[in-house]
mmCIF file of C-alpha atoms in Angstrom:
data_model
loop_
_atom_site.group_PDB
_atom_site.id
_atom_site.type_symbol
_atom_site.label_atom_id
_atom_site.label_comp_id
_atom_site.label_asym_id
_atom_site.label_seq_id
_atom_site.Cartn_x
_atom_site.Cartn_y
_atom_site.Cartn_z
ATOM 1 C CA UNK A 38 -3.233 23.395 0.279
ATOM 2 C CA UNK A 39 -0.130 24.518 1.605
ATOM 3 C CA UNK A 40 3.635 24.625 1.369
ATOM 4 C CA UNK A 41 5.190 23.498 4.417
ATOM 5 C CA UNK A 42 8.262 24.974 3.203
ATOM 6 C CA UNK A 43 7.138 28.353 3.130
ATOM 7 C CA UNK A 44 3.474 28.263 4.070
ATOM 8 C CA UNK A 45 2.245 29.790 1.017
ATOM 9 C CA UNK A 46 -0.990 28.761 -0.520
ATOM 10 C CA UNK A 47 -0.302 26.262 -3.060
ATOM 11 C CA UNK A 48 -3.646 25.622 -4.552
ATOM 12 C CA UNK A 49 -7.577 25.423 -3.304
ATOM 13 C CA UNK A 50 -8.466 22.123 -3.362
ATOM 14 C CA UNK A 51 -12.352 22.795 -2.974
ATOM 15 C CA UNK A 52 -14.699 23.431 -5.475
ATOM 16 C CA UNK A 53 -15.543 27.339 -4.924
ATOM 17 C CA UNK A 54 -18.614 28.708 -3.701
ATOM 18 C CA UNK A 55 -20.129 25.439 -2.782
ATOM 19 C CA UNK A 56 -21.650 25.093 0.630
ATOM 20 C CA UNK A 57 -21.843 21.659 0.693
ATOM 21 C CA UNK A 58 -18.085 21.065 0.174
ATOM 22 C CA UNK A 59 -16.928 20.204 3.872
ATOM 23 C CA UNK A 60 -14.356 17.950 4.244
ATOM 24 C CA UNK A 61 -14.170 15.068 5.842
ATOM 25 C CA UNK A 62 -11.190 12.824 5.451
ATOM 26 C CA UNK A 63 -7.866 13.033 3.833
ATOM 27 C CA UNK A 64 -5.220 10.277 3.344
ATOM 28 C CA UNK A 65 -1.852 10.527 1.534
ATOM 29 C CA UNK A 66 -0.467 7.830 -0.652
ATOM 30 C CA UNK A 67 2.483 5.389 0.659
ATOM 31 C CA UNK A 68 5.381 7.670 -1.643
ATOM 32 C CA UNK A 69 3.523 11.221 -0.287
ATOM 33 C CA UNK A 70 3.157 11.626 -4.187
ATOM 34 C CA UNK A 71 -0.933 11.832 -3.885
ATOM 35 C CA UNK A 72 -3.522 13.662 -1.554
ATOM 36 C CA UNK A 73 -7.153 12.270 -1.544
ATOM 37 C CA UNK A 74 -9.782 13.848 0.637
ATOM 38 C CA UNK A 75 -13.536 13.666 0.842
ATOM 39 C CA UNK A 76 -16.592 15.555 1.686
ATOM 40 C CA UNK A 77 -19.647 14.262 3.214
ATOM 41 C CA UNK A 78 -21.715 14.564 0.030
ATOM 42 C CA UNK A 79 -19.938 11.848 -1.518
ATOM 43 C CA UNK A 80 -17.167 13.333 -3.958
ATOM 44 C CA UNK A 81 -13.551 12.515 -3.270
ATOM 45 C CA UNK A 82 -10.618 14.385 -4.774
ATOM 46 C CA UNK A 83 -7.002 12.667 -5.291
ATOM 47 C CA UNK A 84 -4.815 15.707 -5.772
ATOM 48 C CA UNK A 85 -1.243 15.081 -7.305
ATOM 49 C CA UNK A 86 1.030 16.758 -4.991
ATOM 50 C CA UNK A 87 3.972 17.148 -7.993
ATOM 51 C CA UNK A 88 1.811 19.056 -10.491
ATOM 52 C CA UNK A 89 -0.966 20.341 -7.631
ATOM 53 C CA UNK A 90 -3.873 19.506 -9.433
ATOM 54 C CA UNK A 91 -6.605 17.354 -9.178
ATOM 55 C CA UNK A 92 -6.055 14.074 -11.035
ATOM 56 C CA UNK A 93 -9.450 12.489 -10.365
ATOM 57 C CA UNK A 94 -12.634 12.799 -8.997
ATOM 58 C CA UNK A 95 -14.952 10.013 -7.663
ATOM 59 C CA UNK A 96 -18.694 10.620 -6.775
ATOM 60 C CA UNK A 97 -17.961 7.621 -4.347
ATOM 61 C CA UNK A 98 -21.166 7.725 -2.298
ATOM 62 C CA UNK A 99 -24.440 9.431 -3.817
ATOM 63 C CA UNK A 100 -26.500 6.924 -1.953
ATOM 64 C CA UNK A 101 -24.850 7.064 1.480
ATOM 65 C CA UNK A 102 -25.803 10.038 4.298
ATOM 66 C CA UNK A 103 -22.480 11.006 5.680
ATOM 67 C CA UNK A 104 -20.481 9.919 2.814
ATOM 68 C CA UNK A 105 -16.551 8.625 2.582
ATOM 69 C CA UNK A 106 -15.568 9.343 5.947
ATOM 70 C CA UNK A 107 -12.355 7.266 5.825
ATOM 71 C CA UNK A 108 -9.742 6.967 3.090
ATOM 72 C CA UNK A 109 -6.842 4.590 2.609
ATOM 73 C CA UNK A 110 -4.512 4.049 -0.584
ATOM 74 C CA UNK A 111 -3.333 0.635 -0.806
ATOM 75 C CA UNK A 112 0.218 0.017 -0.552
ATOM 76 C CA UNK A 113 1.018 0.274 -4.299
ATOM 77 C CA UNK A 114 -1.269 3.495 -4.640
ATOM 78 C CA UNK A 115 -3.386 2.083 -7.463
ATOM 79 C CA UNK A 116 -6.359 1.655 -5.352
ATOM 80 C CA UNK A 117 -8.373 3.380 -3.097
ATOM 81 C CA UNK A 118 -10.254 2.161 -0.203
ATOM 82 C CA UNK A 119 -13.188 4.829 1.117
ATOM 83 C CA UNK A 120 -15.734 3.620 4.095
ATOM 84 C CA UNK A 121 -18.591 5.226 5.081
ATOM 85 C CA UNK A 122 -20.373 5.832 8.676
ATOM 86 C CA UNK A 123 -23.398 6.755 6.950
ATOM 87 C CA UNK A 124 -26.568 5.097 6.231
ATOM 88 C CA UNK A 125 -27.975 4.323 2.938
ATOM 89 C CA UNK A 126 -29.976 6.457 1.411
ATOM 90 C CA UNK A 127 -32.389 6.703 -1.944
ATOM 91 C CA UNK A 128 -31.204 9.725 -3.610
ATOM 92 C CA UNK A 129 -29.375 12.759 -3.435
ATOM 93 C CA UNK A 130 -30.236 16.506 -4.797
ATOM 94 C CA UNK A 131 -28.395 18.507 -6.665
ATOM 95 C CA UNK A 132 -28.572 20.900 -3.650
ATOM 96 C CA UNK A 133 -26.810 17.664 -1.058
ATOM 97 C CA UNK A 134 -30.121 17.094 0.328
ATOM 98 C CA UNK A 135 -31.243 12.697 0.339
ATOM 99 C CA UNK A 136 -34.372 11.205 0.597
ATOM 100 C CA UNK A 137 -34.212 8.167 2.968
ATOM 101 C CA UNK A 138 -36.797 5.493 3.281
ATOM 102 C CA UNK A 139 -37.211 2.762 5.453
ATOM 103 C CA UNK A 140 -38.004 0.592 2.129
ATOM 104 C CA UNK A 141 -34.791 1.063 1.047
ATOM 105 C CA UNK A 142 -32.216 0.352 4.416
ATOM 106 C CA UNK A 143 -32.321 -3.250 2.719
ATOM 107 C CA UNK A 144 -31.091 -2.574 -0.524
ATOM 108 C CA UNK A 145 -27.011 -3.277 -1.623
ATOM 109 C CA UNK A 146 -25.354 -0.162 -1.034
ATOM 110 C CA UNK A 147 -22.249 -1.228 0.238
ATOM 111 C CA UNK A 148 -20.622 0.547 3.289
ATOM 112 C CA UNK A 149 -16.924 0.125 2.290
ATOM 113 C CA UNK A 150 -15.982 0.787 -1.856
ATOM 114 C CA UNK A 151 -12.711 0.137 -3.452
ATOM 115 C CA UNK A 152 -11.534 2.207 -6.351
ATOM 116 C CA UNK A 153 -9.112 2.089 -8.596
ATOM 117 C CA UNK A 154 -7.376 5.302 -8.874
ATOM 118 C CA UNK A 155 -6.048 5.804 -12.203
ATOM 119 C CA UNK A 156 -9.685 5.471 -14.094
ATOM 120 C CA UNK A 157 -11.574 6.350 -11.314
ATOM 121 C CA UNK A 158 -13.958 2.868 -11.629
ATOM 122 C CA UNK A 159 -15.191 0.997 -8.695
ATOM 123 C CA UNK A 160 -13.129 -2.108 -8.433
ATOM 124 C CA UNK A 161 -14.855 -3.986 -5.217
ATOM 125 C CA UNK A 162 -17.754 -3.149 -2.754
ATOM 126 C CA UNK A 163 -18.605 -4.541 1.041
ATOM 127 C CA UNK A 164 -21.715 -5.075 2.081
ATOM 128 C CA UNK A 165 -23.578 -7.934 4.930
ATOM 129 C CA UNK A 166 -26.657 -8.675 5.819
ATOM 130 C CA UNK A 167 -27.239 -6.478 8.386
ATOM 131 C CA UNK A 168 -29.533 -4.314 8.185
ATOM 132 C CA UNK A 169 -27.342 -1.079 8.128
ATOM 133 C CA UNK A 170 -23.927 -1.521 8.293
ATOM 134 C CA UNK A 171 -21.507 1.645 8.729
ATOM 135 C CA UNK A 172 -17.390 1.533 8.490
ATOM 136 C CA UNK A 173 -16.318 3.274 12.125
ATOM 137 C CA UNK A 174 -12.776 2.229 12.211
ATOM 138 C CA UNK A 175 -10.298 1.920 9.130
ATOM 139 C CA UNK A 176 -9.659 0.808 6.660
ATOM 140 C CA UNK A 177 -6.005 -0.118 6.546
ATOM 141 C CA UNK A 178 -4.503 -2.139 3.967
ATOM 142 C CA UNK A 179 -2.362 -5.359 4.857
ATOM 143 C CA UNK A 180 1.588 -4.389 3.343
ATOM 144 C CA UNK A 181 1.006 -7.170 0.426
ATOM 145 C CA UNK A 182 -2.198 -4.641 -0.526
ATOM 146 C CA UNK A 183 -4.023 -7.990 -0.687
ATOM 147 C CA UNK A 184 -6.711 -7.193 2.423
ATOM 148 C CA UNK A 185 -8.320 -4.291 4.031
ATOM 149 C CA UNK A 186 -9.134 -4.745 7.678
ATOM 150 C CA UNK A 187 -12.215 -2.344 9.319
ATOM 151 C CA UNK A 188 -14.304 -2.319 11.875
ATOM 152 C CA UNK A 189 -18.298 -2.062 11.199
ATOM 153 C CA UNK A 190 -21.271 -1.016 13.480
ATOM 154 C CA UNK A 191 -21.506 -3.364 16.390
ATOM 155 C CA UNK A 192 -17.763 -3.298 16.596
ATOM 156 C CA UNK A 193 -16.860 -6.272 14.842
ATOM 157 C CA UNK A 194 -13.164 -6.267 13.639
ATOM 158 C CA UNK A 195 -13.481 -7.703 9.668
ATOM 159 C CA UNK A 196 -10.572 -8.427 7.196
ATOM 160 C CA UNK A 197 -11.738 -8.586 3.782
ATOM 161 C CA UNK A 198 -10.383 -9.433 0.517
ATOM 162 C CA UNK A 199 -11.532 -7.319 -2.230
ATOM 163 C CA UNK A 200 -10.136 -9.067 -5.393
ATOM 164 C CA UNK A 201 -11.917 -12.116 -4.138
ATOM 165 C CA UNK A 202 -15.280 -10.573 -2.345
ATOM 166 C CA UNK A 203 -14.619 -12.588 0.902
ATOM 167 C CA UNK A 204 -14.199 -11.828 4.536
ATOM 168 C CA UNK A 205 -11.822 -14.313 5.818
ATOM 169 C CA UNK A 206 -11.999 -13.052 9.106
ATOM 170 C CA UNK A 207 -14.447 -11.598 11.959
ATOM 171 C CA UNK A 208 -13.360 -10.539 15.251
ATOM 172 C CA UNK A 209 -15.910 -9.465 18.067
#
C-alpha cells in the first residue's frame, strides 16, 4: 500500500514469499476507514487504513476454484459480502492446488458468502439449484444494507436478502 500523499510505501499487504498470493479484488468501506482485498486461493484481508494493519483475515473460499473475486462492505461496514466466479471444488492443498470432482459440483458450496467483519464468522451464504452457479456481476448492497443484488451464471439479475435467506427477486 501506498500514500497518495507522498507515494511512499505504507505497508505490504501480502503475505511474503508466497506464490500463490495474487490478488484479485479490493473494495474500500463506505467511511474509506477499511481496505479488503482477496486472492484467488480464497483468503481475504480487511486492512485498517488508520493503524495500516491487517485487522482480519477470512479463508472465505477453500472449496471454490477462483476464489472471492468480488468484494462489497455493506453500508454500515459490519459486513462483508465476497462472490465467487469459481466453481466448487473438493479440497485445496496447502500448496493452492484443488481436487475437483464431478461427484461433488452438487454439493452446497455457496457462490456468494456474507461475513461479518469484526469476528470474521460467516453470517449468510447463497446458493440454487443449479448445478454450478458463479457470481459475475456484483455484489452491491441496497443503502438500508438490507439486500445484496448480483448477477449469477446465465445472467440472471438476483436481489437477495441475507438476514432472511431469500431471493425476493430474479431478473432475466
Amino acid at each position: 500500500l501506498f500514500s497518495t500523499q507522498n507515494w511512499n510505501k505504507v505497508d505490504g499487504f501480502w503475505r511474503a514469499g508466497d506464490r500463490f498470493a495474487q490478488p484479485s479484488s479490493v473494495a474500500f468501506s463506505r467511511d474509506g476507514k477499511r481496505l479488503a482485498a482477496s486472492e484467488i486461493v480464497g483468503f481475504v484481508w480487511v486492512y485498517d487504513l488508520n493503524s495500516n494493519r491487517i485487522i482480519r483475515e477470512i479463508y472465505a473460499f477453500p472449496d471454490r476454484t477462483l476464489a472471492a473475486t468480488a468484494i462489497a462492505f455493506s453500508p454500515d461496514g459490519s459486513m462483508i459480502a465476497l462472490g465467487s466466479s469459481g466453481r466448487p471444488a473438493v479440497d485445496r492443498l496447502p500448496d493452492g492446488r484443488i481436487f475437483l470432482s464431478p461427484s461433488t459440483m452438487n454439493i452446497n458450496n455457496p457462490a456468494l458468502r456474507v461475513f461479518n467483519v469484526d469476528s470474521g464468522r460467516l453470517v449468510a451464504g447463497y446458493s440454487n439449484s443449479s448445478k454450478y452457479t458463479e457470481i459475475t456481476g456484483g455484489p452491491v448492497w441496497s443503502p438500508d444494507g438490507r439486500d445484496l443484488a448480483f448477477i449469477t451464471d446465465g445472467r440472471v439479475l438476483r436481489i437477495w436478502n441475507p438476514s432472511k435467506q431469500t431471493i425476493w427477486n430474479e431478473l432475466l
